[in-house]
Amino acid sequence: MTQGIVVAGSLNMDFVITVGTLPAEGETVLGSNFLMVPGGKGANQANAAGKLAQSSRVKMIGRVGYDVFADHLKASLAAAGVDVSGVAATRSQPTGVAFIWVDRNGQNSIVVASGANHAFVPSDIVTFSGARFVLLQLETPLETAAAALTLARKEGTQTILDPAPAQLLPKDVLAAVDILTPNETEACILLGRKPSRVSLADAPVLARAVLALGPKSVILKLGDQGCLYFDGQTEIYS
């Protein structure tokens, strides 16, 4: 792979239903506009990269089950120009799925059954040779993401980690990250703080605190306020 992008991570089939209001505990509500949409944080990254990349090759590495959802997910990625030869099937688990309820205001509730994503193990990470960037997330086992970061560092490949779902991360994992891309909630959780909205005035302070955890640079995603890049010297709002 020359000057390419490798995405190592999750593949899910998303089942989306629109509802008037999100159901309370034990409540049944009627929904509409059912959609079955290829998803998973890793596959979403690969899909976007495949569509945007002009001269770079994009490859997806991950796990699916032996079922129709697996075929659908791989076909969707291939249609976006993504190499899916690194997406392996496992008989021990079904393909990952997510059930998503979205209300009239855009708020949602999500339940994820990770399935085959939990069968994505460090030994599945063989080489990133020739790749320029490796993109990672945390919907697969943490030890697999850690192994990918370690290998990428040895091979001189730049790493980009989306630390979601949010969780505290070991220092050695964060130290192997070239670009960390948390949103406000994820940044607070990484720092052991209660999640909250962050003002533009406070964003640089939060970015500095996250950078001190070990990554080489941080892109702090601020929702409708844009984002902030910080590497200890350069600070850029977008």
Coordinates of N, CA and C in Angstrom, one line a residue:
M1 N 0.8 -1.2 0.0 CA 0.0 0.0 0.0 C 0.9 1.2 0.0
T2 N 0.7 2.1 -0.9 CA 1.5 3.3 -1.0 C 0.7 4.6 -0.6
Q3 N 1.3 5.3 0.3 CA 0.7 6.6 0.8 C -0.8 6.4 1.1
G4 N -1.1 5.3 1.8 CA -2.5 4.9 2.0 C -3.0 5.2 3.5
I5 N -4.2 4.8 3.7 CA -4.9 4.9 5.0 C -5.4 3.5 5.4
V6 N -5.1 3.1 6.6 CA -5.6 1.9 7.1 C -6.5 2.2 8.3
V7 N -7.7 1.7 8.3 CA -8.7 1.8 9.4 C -8.8 0.5 10.1
A8 N -8.4 0.4 11.3 CA -8.6 -0.8 12.1 C -9.6 -0.6 13.2
G9 N -10.7 -1.3 13.1 CA -11.8 -1.1 14.0 C -13.1 -1.8 13.7
S10 N -14.2 -1.1 14.1 CA -15.5 -1.8 14.2 C -16.3 -1.7 12.9
L11 N -17.2 -2.7 12.7 CA -18.2 -2.7 11.7 C -19.5 -3.1 12.3
N12 N -20.5 -2.3 12.2 CA -21.8 -2.6 12.7 C -22.9 -2.4 11.6
M13 N -24.0 -3.1 11.7 CA -25.2 -2.8 10.9 C -26.1 -2.0 11.9
D14 N -26.5 -0.8 11.5 CA -27.3 0.1 12.3 C -28.8 -0.1 11.9
F15 N -29.6 -0.2 12.9 CA -31.1 -0.3 12.7 C -31.7 1.0 13.3
V16 N -32.2 1.9 12.5 CA -32.6 3.2 13.0 C -34.1 3.4 12.8
I17 N -34.8 3.8 13.9 CA -36.2 4.0 13.9 C -36.5 5.4 14.5
T18 N -37.3 6.2 13.8 CA -37.7 7.5 14.2 C -39.0 7.4 15.2
V19 N -38.9 8.0 16.3 CA -40.0 8.0 17.3 C -40.4 9.4 17.7
G20 N -41.6 9.6 18.2 CA -42.1 10.9 18.7 C -41.3 11.3 19.9
T21 N -41.2 10.3 20.8 CA -40.5 10.5 22.1 C -39.7 9.2 22.4
L22 N -38.6 9.3 23.0 CA -37.8 8.1 23.4 C -38.6 7.4 24.4
P23 N -38.6 6.0 24.3 CA -39.4 5.3 25.3 C -38.8 5.3 26.7
A24 N -39.7 5.4 27.7 CA -39.3 5.3 29.1 C -39.1 3.8 29.4
E25 N -38.6 3.5 30.6 CA -38.4 2.2 31.0 C -39.7 1.4 31.0
G26 N -39.7 0.3 30.3 CA -40.9 -0.5 30.3 C -42.0 0.0 29.3
E27 N -41.8 1.1 28.6 CA -42.8 1.7 27.7 C -42.6 1.2 26.3
T28 N -43.7 1.0 25.6 CA -43.7 0.7 24.2 C -44.2 1.9 23.4
V29 N -43.5 2.3 22.4 CA -43.9 3.4 21.6 C -43.9 3.0 20.1
L30 N -44.7 3.7 19.3 CA -44.7 3.4 17.9 C -43.7 4.3 17.2
G31 N -43.0 3.6 16.2 CA -42.0 4.4 15.4 C -42.3 4.4 14.0
S32 N -41.5 5.0 13.2 CA -41.6 5.1 11.7 C -40.3 5.2 11.1
N33 N -40.3 5.3 9.8 CA -39.1 5.5 9.0 C -37.9 4.6 9.3
F34 N -38.2 3.3 9.4 CA -37.1 2.4 9.7 C -36.0 2.4 8.6
L35 N -34.8 2.4 9.0 CA -33.6 2.3 8.1 C -32.6 1.3 8.6
M36 N -32.1 0.6 7.7 CA -30.9 -0.3 8.0 C -29.7 0.3 7.3
V37 N -28.8 0.8 8.1 CA -27.7 1.6 7.5 C -26.3 1.0 8.0
P38 N -25.4 0.8 7.0 CA -24.0 0.3 7.4 C -23.4 1.3 8.4
G39 N -22.8 0.8 9.4 CA -22.2 1.7 10.4 C -21.1 1.1 11.2
G40 N -20.8 1.5 12.4 CA -19.7 1.2 13.2 C -18.7 2.3 13.0
K41 N -18.1 2.7 14.1 CA -17.2 3.9 14.0 C -16.0 3.7 13.1
G42 N -15.5 2.4 13.1 CA -14.4 2.2 12.1 C -14.8 2.2 10.7
A43 N -15.9 1.5 10.4 CA -16.4 1.4 9.0 C -16.8 2.8 8.5
N44 N -17.4 3.6 9.4 CA -17.7 5.0 9.0 C -16.5 5.8 8.6
Q45 N -15.4 5.6 9.4 CA -14.2 6.3 9.0 C -13.7 5.9 7.7
A46 N -13.7 4.5 7.5 CA -13.2 4.0 6.2 C -14.1 4.4 5.0
N47 N -15.4 4.4 5.2 CA -16.3 4.9 4.2 C -16.0 6.3 3.8
A48 N -15.9 7.2 4.8 CA -15.6 8.6 4.5 C -14.3 8.8 3.8
A49 N -13.2 8.1 4.3 CA -11.9 8.2 3.7 C -11.9 7.7 2.3
G50 N -12.6 6.6 2.0 CA -12.7 6.0 0.7 C -13.3 7.0 -0.3
K51 N -14.3 7.7 0.1 CA -15.0 8.6 -0.8 C -14.2 9.9 -1.0
L52 N -13.4 10.3 0.0 CA -12.7 11.5 -0.1 C -11.3 11.3 -0.7
A53 N -10.7 10.1 -0.6 CA -9.4 9.9 -1.0 C -9.3 9.9 -2.6
Q54 N -8.4 10.7 -3.1 CA -8.2 10.7 -4.6 C -7.1 9.8 -5.0
S55 N -5.9 10.0 -4.4 CA -4.8 9.3 -4.9 C -4.3 8.2 -3.8
S56 N -5.0 8.2 -2.7 CA -4.6 7.3 -1.6 C -5.5 6.1 -1.6
R57 N -5.0 5.0 -1.3 CA -5.7 3.7 -1.1 C -6.2 3.6 0.3
V58 N -7.4 3.1 0.5 CA -7.9 3.0 1.9 C -8.2 1.5 2.1
K59 N -7.8 1.0 3.3 CA -8.0 -0.4 3.6 C -8.7 -0.5 5.0
M60 N -9.7 -1.4 5.1 CA -10.4 -1.6 6.4 C -9.9 -3.0 7.0
I61 N -9.6 -3.0 8.3 CA -9.2 -4.2 9.0 C -10.2 -4.4 10.1
G62 N -10.8 -5.5 10.3 CA -11.8 -5.7 11.3 C -12.4 -7.1 11.3
R63 N -13.5 -7.3 12.0 CA -14.2 -8.6 12.1 C -15.7 -8.5 11.9
V64 N -16.2 -9.4 11.1 CA -17.7 -9.6 11.0 C -18.0 -11.0 11.2
G65 N -19.3 -11.3 11.2 CA -19.8 -12.7 11.4 C -20.0 -13.4 10.0
Y66 N -20.5 -14.6 10.0 CA -20.9 -15.2 8.8 C -22.4 -15.0 8.7
D67 N -22.8 -13.9 8.1 CA -24.3 -13.6 8.0 C -24.5 -12.5 6.9
V68 N -25.7 -12.2 6.6 CA -26.0 -11.3 5.5 C -25.6 -9.9 5.8
F69 N -25.5 -9.5 7.1 CA -25.1 -8.2 7.5 C -23.6 -8.0 7.1
A70 N -22.8 -9.0 7.3 CA -21.4 -9.0 6.9 C -21.3 -8.7 5.4
D71 N -22.0 -9.4 4.6 CA -22.0 -9.2 3.1 C -22.4 -7.7 2.8
H72 N -23.4 -7.2 3.5 CA -23.9 -5.9 3.2 C -22.8 -4.8 3.6
L73 N -22.2 -5.0 4.7 CA -21.2 -4.1 5.2 C -20.0 -4.0 4.3
K74 N -19.5 -5.2 3.9 CA -18.3 -5.2 3.0 C -18.7 -4.6 1.6
A75 N -19.9 -4.9 1.1 CA -20.2 -4.4 -0.2 C -20.3 -2.9 -0.1
S76 N -20.8 -2.3 1.0 CA -21.0 -0.9 1.1 C -19.6 -0.2 1.1
L77 N -18.6 -0.8 1.8 CA -17.3 -0.3 1.9 C -16.6 -0.4 0.5
A78 N -16.8 -1.5 -0.1 CA -16.1 -1.7 -1.4 C -16.7 -0.7 -2.4
A79 N -18.0 -0.4 -2.3 CA -18.6 0.6 -3.2 C -18.0 2.0 -3.0
A80 N -17.4 2.3 -1.8 CA -16.8 3.6 -1.5 C -15.3 3.6 -1.8
G81 N -14.9 2.5 -2.4 CA -13.5 2.4 -2.8 C -12.5 1.9 -1.8
V82 N -13.1 1.2 -0.8 CA -12.3 0.7 0.3 C -11.9 -0.8 0.1
D83 N -10.6 -1.1 0.3 CA -10.1 -2.5 0.2 C -10.6 -3.3 1.5
V84 N -11.4 -4.3 1.3 CA -12.0 -5.0 2.5 C -11.4 -6.4 2.6
S85 N -10.2 -6.6 2.0 CA -9.5 -7.9 2.2 C -9.1 -8.2 3.6
G86 N -9.0 -7.1 4.4 CA -8.6 -7.3 5.8 C -9.8 -7.4 6.8
V87 N -11.0 -7.5 6.2 CA -12.1 -7.8 7.1 C -12.4 -9.3 7.1
A88 N -12.1 -9.9 8.2 CA -12.2 -11.3 8.4 C -13.5 -11.7 9.0
A89 N -14.0 -12.9 8.7 CA -15.2 -13.4 9.3 C -14.9 -14.4 10.4
T90 N -15.7 -14.4 11.5 CA -15.6 -15.3 12.6 C -16.9 -16.0 12.8
R91 N -16.8 -17.3 13.1 CA -18.0 -18.1 13.4 C -18.5 -18.1 14.8
S92 N -17.6 -17.5 15.7 CA -17.9 -17.5 17.1 C -18.9 -16.4 17.5
Q93 N -19.1 -15.3 16.6 CA -19.9 -14.2 16.9 C -20.6 -13.7 15.7
P94 N -21.8 -13.2 15.8 CA -22.5 -12.5 14.7 C -21.9 -11.2 14.4
T95 N -22.2 -10.6 13.2 CA -21.8 -9.3 12.9 C -22.4 -8.3 13.9
G96 N -21.6 -7.3 14.3 CA -22.1 -6.3 15.3 C -23.3 -5.5 14.8
V97 N -24.2 -5.2 15.7 CA -25.4 -4.4 15.3 C -25.6 -3.3 16.3
A98 N -26.3 -2.3 15.9 CA -26.6 -1.2 16.8 C -28.1 -0.8 16.5
F99 N -28.9 -0.7 17.6 CA -30.3 -0.3 17.5 C -30.4 1.2 18.0
I100 N -30.9 2.0 17.1 CA -30.9 3.4 17.4 C -32.3 4.0 17.3
W101 N -32.8 4.7 18.4 CA -34.1 5.4 18.4 C -33.8 6.9 18.3
V102 N -34.4 7.6 17.4 CA -34.2 9.0 17.2 C -35.5 9.7 17.4
D103 N -35.6 10.7 18.3 CA -36.9 11.4 18.5 C -37.0 12.7 17.5
R104 N -38.1 13.4 17.6 CA -38.3 14.5 16.7 C -37.3 15.6 16.9
N105 N -36.7 15.7 18.0 CA -35.7 16.7 18.2 C -34.2 16.3 17.9
G106 N -34.1 15.1 17.4 CA -32.8 14.6 17.0 C -32.0 13.9 18.2
Q107 N -32.6 13.9 19.4 CA -32.0 13.1 20.5 C -32.2 11.6 20.2
N108 N -31.2 10.8 20.7 CA -31.3 9.4 20.4 C -30.9 8.6 21.6
S109 N -31.3 7.3 21.5 CA -30.8 6.3 22.5 C -30.3 5.1 21.6
I110 N -29.1 4.6 22.0 CA -28.4 3.6 21.2 C -28.1 2.4 22.1
V111 N -28.3 1.2 21.6 CA -27.9 -0.1 22.2 C -27.0 -0.8 21.1
V112 N -25.8 -1.1 21.5 CA -24.9 -1.8 20.6 C -24.6 -3.2 21.1
A113 N -24.8 -4.2 20.2 CA -24.3 -5.6 20.5 C -23.1 -5.8 19.6
S114 N -21.9 -5.7 20.2 CA -20.6 -5.7 19.5 C -20.3 -6.9 18.7
G115 N -20.8 -8.1 19.1 CA -20.6 -9.3 18.4 C -19.2 -9.5 17.9
A116 N -19.0 -9.7 16.6 CA -17.7 -10.0 16.0 C -16.6 -9.0 16.3
N117 N -17.0 -7.7 16.6 CA -16.0 -6.7 16.9 C -15.2 -7.1 18.1
H118 N -15.7 -7.9 19.0 CA -15.0 -8.3 20.2 C -14.0 -9.5 19.9
A119 N -14.2 -10.0 18.7 CA -13.3 -11.1 18.2 C -12.1 -10.5 17.4
F120 N -12.0 -9.2 17.3 CA -10.9 -8.6 16.6 C -9.8 -8.5 17.6
V121 N -8.8 -9.3 17.5 CA -7.7 -9.5 18.5 C -6.4 -8.9 18.0
P122 N -5.4 -8.7 18.9 CA -4.1 -8.2 18.5 C -3.4 -9.0 17.3
S123 N -3.6 -10.3 17.3 CA -3.0 -11.1 16.3 C -3.5 -10.8 14.9
D124 N -4.7 -10.1 14.8 CA -5.2 -9.7 13.5 C -4.5 -8.5 12.9
I125 N -3.7 -7.9 13.7 CA -2.9 -6.7 13.3 C -1.5 -7.2 12.9
V126 N -1.3 -7.3 11.6 CA 0.0 -7.9 11.1 C 1.0 -6.9 10.7
T127 N 0.6 -5.9 9.8 CA 1.5 -4.9 9.4 C 0.7 -3.7 8.8
F128 N 1.3 -2.5 8.9 CA 0.8 -1.3 8.3 C 1.8 -0.8 7.2
S129 N 2.7 -1.7 6.8 CA 3.8 -1.3 6.0 C 3.3 -0.5 4.7
G130 N 3.9 0.7 4.5 CA 3.5 1.5 3.4 C 2.4 2.4 3.6
A131 N 1.6 2.3 4.7 CA 0.5 3.1 5.0 C 1.0 4.5 5.6
R132 N 0.4 5.5 5.3 CA 0.8 6.8 5.8 C 0.1 7.1 7.1
F133 N -1.2 6.7 7.2 CA -2.0 6.9 8.4 C -2.7 5.7 8.9
V134 N -2.9 5.5 10.2 CA -3.7 4.4 10.7 C -4.8 5.1 11.6
L135 N -6.0 4.8 11.3 CA -7.2 5.4 12.1 C -7.7 4.3 13.0
L136 N -8.0 4.7 14.2 CA -8.5 3.8 15.3 C -9.6 4.4 16.1
Q137 N -10.4 3.5 16.7 CA -11.4 3.9 17.6 C -11.5 2.9 18.8
L138 N -12.5 2.9 19.6 CA -12.5 2.1 20.8 C -13.7 1.2 20.9
E139 N -14.3 0.8 19.7 CA -15.4 -0.1 19.7 C -15.0 -1.6 19.6
T140 N -13.7 -1.8 19.6 CA -13.1 -3.1 19.6 C -12.3 -3.2 20.9
P141 N -11.7 -4.4 21.2 CA -11.0 -4.5 22.5 C -9.8 -3.5 22.6
L142 N -9.6 -2.9 23.7 CA -8.6 -1.9 23.9 C -7.2 -2.5 23.6
E143 N -7.0 -3.8 23.9 CA -5.7 -4.3 23.7 C -5.4 -4.4 22.2
T144 N -6.4 -4.5 21.4 CA -6.2 -4.6 19.9 C -5.8 -3.2 19.4
A145 N -6.5 -2.2 19.9 CA -6.1 -0.8 19.5 C -4.7 -0.5 20.0
A146 N -4.4 -0.9 21.2 CA -3.0 -0.7 21.8 C -2.0 -1.4 20.9
A147 N -2.2 -2.6 20.5 CA -1.3 -3.3 19.6 C -1.1 -2.6 18.3
A148 N -2.2 -2.1 17.7 CA -2.1 -1.4 16.5 C -1.3 -0.1 16.6
L149 N -1.5 0.6 17.7 CA -0.7 1.8 18.0 C 0.8 1.5 18.1
T150 N 1.1 0.4 18.8 CA 2.5 0.0 19.0 C 3.1 -0.3 17.7
L151 N 2.4 -1.1 16.8 CA 3.0 -1.5 15.5 C 3.1 -0.3 14.6
A152 N 2.2 0.6 14.6 CA 2.2 1.7 13.7 C 3.5 2.6 14.1
R153 N 3.7 2.7 15.4 CA 4.9 3.5 15.9 C 6.2 2.9 15.4
K154 N 6.2 1.5 15.5 CA 7.5 0.8 15.0 C 7.7 1.0 13.5
E155 N 6.6 1.0 12.8 CA 6.7 1.1 11.3 C 6.7 2.5 10.8
G156 N 6.6 3.5 11.7 CA 6.7 4.9 11.3 C 5.4 5.4 10.6
T157 N 4.3 4.8 11.0 CA 3.0 5.3 10.5 C 2.3 6.2 11.5
Q158 N 1.8 7.3 11.0 CA 1.1 8.2 11.9 C -0.2 7.6 12.3
T159 N -0.6 7.9 13.6 CA -1.8 7.3 14.2 C -2.8 8.4 14.5
I160 N -4.1 8.1 14.3 CA -5.2 9.0 14.6 C -6.2 8.2 15.4
L161 N -6.4 8.6 16.7 CA -7.3 7.8 17.5 C -8.6 8.7 17.9
D162 N -9.7 8.1 17.6 CA -11.0 8.7 18.0 C -11.3 8.0 19.3
P163 N -11.2 8.6 20.5 CA -11.3 7.9 21.8 C -12.8 7.7 22.2
A164 N -13.5 7.0 21.3 CA -14.9 6.7 21.6 C -15.2 5.2 21.3
P165 N -16.1 4.6 22.2 CA -16.8 5.2 23.3 C -15.8 5.7 24.4
A166 N -16.1 6.7 25.1 CA -15.2 7.4 26.0 C -14.9 6.5 27.2
Q167 N -13.6 6.6 27.5 CA -13.1 5.8 28.7 C -11.7 6.4 29.1
L168 N -11.3 6.1 30.3 CA -10.0 6.4 30.7 C -9.0 5.5 30.0
L169 N -7.9 6.1 29.5 CA -6.9 5.3 28.8 C -5.6 5.3 29.4
P170 N -4.8 4.2 29.3 CA -3.5 4.1 29.9 C -2.5 5.1 29.3
K171 N -1.5 5.6 30.0 CA -0.6 6.5 29.5 C 0.2 6.0 28.3
D172 N 0.5 4.7 28.3 CA 1.3 4.2 27.2 C 0.5 4.2 25.9
V173 N -0.8 4.0 26.0 CA -1.7 4.0 24.8 C -1.7 5.4 24.3
L174 N -1.9 6.4 25.1 CA -2.0 7.8 24.7 C -0.7 8.3 24.1
A175 N 0.4 7.8 24.7 CA 1.7 8.2 24.2 C 2.1 7.8 22.8
A176 N 1.3 6.8 22.3 CA 1.6 6.2 21.0 C 0.7 6.9 20.0
V177 N -0.1 7.9 20.4 CA -1.1 8.6 19.5 C -0.5 9.8 18.9
D178 N -0.5 10.0 17.6 CA 0.0 11.2 17.0 C -1.1 12.3 17.0
I179 N -2.3 11.9 16.7 CA -3.5 12.9 16.7 C -4.6 12.3 17.5
L180 N -5.0 12.9 18.6 CA -6.2 12.4 19.3 C -7.3 13.3 19.0
T181 N -8.5 12.7 18.8 CA -9.7 13.6 18.3 C -10.9 13.4 19.2
P182 N -10.8 13.8 20.5 CA -12.0 13.7 21.4 C -13.0 14.8 21.1
N183 N -14.3 14.5 21.4 CA -15.2 15.6 21.5 C -15.2 16.1 23.0
E184 N -16.1 17.1 23.3 CA -16.0 17.7 24.7 C -16.2 16.6 25.8
T185 N -17.2 15.8 25.6 CA -17.5 14.7 26.6 C -16.3 13.8 26.7
E186 N -15.8 13.3 25.6 CA -14.7 12.4 25.7 C -13.4 13.0 26.3
A187 N -13.2 14.2 26.0 CA -12.0 14.9 26.6 C -12.2 15.0 28.1
C188 N -13.4 15.3 28.6 CA -13.6 15.4 30.1 C -13.4 14.0 30.7
I189 N -13.9 13.0 30.1 CA -13.8 11.6 30.6 C -12.4 11.2 30.7
L190 N -11.6 11.5 29.6 CA -10.2 11.2 29.6 C -9.5 11.8 30.8
L191 N -9.9 13.0 31.2 CA -9.3 13.7 32.3 C -9.9 13.3 33.6
G192 N -10.9 12.4 33.6 CA -11.5 12.0 34.9 C -12.5 13.1 35.4
R193 N -13.0 13.9 34.5 CA -13.9 15.0 34.9 C -15.3 14.7 34.5
K194 N -16.3 15.4 35.1 CA -17.7 15.2 34.8 C -17.9 15.9 33.4
P195 N -18.5 15.2 32.4 CA -18.7 15.7 31.1 C -19.6 17.0 31.2
S196 N -19.2 18.0 30.3 CA -19.9 19.2 30.3 C -19.6 19.9 29.0
R197 N -20.4 20.9 28.6 CA -20.1 21.7 27.4 C -18.9 22.6 27.7
V198 N -18.2 22.9 26.7 CA -17.0 23.7 26.8 C -17.1 24.9 25.9
S199 N -16.8 26.1 26.5 CA -16.9 27.4 25.8 C -15.6 27.5 24.9
L200 N -15.7 28.4 23.9 CA -14.5 28.6 23.1 C -13.4 29.2 24.0
A201 N -13.7 30.0 25.0 CA -12.7 30.6 25.9 C -12.0 29.5 26.7
D202 N -12.7 28.4 27.1 CA -12.1 27.4 27.9 C -11.5 26.3 27.1
A203 N -11.8 26.2 25.8 CA -11.3 25.1 24.9 C -9.8 25.0 25.0
P204 N -9.0 26.1 24.9 CA -7.5 25.9 24.9 C -7.0 25.3 26.2
V205 N -7.7 25.6 27.3 CA -7.2 25.0 28.6 C -7.5 23.5 28.6
L206 N -8.7 23.1 28.1 CA -9.0 21.7 28.0 C -8.1 21.0 27.1
A207 N -7.8 21.6 25.9 CA -6.9 20.9 25.0 C -5.5 20.7 25.5
R208 N -5.0 21.7 26.3 CA -3.7 21.6 26.9 C -3.7 20.5 27.9
A209 N -4.8 20.3 28.7 CA -4.8 19.3 29.7 C -4.8 17.9 29.0
V210 N -5.6 17.8 27.9 CA -5.6 16.5 27.2 C -4.2 16.2 26.6
L211 N -3.6 17.2 26.0 CA -2.3 17.0 25.4 C -1.3 16.5 26.5
A212 N -1.4 17.0 27.7 CA -0.5 16.6 28.8 C -0.6 15.1 29.1
L213 N -1.7 14.5 28.7 CA -1.9 13.0 28.9 C -0.9 12.2 28.1
G214 N -0.4 12.8 27.0 CA 0.6 12.0 26.2 C 0.6 12.1 24.7
P215 N -0.6 12.4 24.0 CA -0.6 12.4 22.6 C 0.3 13.5 22.0
K216 N 0.7 13.4 20.8 CA 1.5 14.5 20.2 C 0.7 15.7 19.8
S217 N -0.6 15.5 19.5 CA -1.4 16.6 19.2 C -2.9 16.3 19.4
V218 N -3.7 17.3 19.5 CA -5.2 17.1 19.9 C -6.0 17.9 18.9
I219 N -7.1 17.3 18.4 CA -8.1 18.0 17.7 C -9.4 17.9 18.6
L220 N -9.7 19.0 19.3 CA -10.8 19.0 20.2 C -12.1 19.4 19.5
K221 N -13.0 18.4 19.4 CA -14.3 18.7 18.6 C -15.3 19.3 19.5
L222 N -15.8 20.5 19.1 CA -16.6 21.3 20.0 C -18.1 21.5 19.4
G223 N -18.5 20.5 18.7 CA -19.9 20.5 18.2 C -20.2 21.7 17.3
D224 N -21.2 22.4 17.6 CA -21.6 23.6 16.7 C -20.6 24.7 16.8
Q225 N -19.6 24.6 17.7 CA -18.6 25.7 17.8 C -17.4 25.4 17.0
G226 N -17.4 24.3 16.3 CA -16.2 23.9 15.4 C -15.2 23.0 16.2
C227 N -14.0 23.2 15.9 CA -13.0 22.4 16.5 C -11.7 23.2 16.8
L228 N -10.8 22.7 17.6 CA -9.6 23.3 18.0 C -8.4 22.3 17.8
Y229 N -7.4 22.7 17.1 CA -6.2 21.9 17.0 C -5.1 22.5 17.9
F230 N -4.4 21.6 18.6 CA -3.3 22.1 19.5 C -2.3 21.0 19.6
D231 N -1.0 21.4 19.4 CA 0.1 20.5 19.5 C 1.2 20.9 20.5
G232 N 0.8 21.9 21.4 CA 1.8 22.4 22.3 C 2.4 23.7 21.9
Q233 N 2.4 24.0 20.6 CA 2.9 25.3 20.0 C 1.8 25.9 19.1
T234 N 1.3 25.2 18.2 CA 0.4 25.7 17.2 C -1.1 25.5 17.7
E235 N -1.9 26.6 17.6 CA -3.3 26.5 18.0 C -4.1 27.0 16.9
I236 N -5.0 26.2 16.3 CA -5.8 26.6 15.2 C -7.3 26.3 15.5
Y237 N -8.2 27.3 15.3 CA -9.6 27.1 15.3 C -10.1 26.8 13.9
S238 N -11.1 26.0 13.8 CA -11.8 25.8 12.5 C -13.3 25.6 12.7

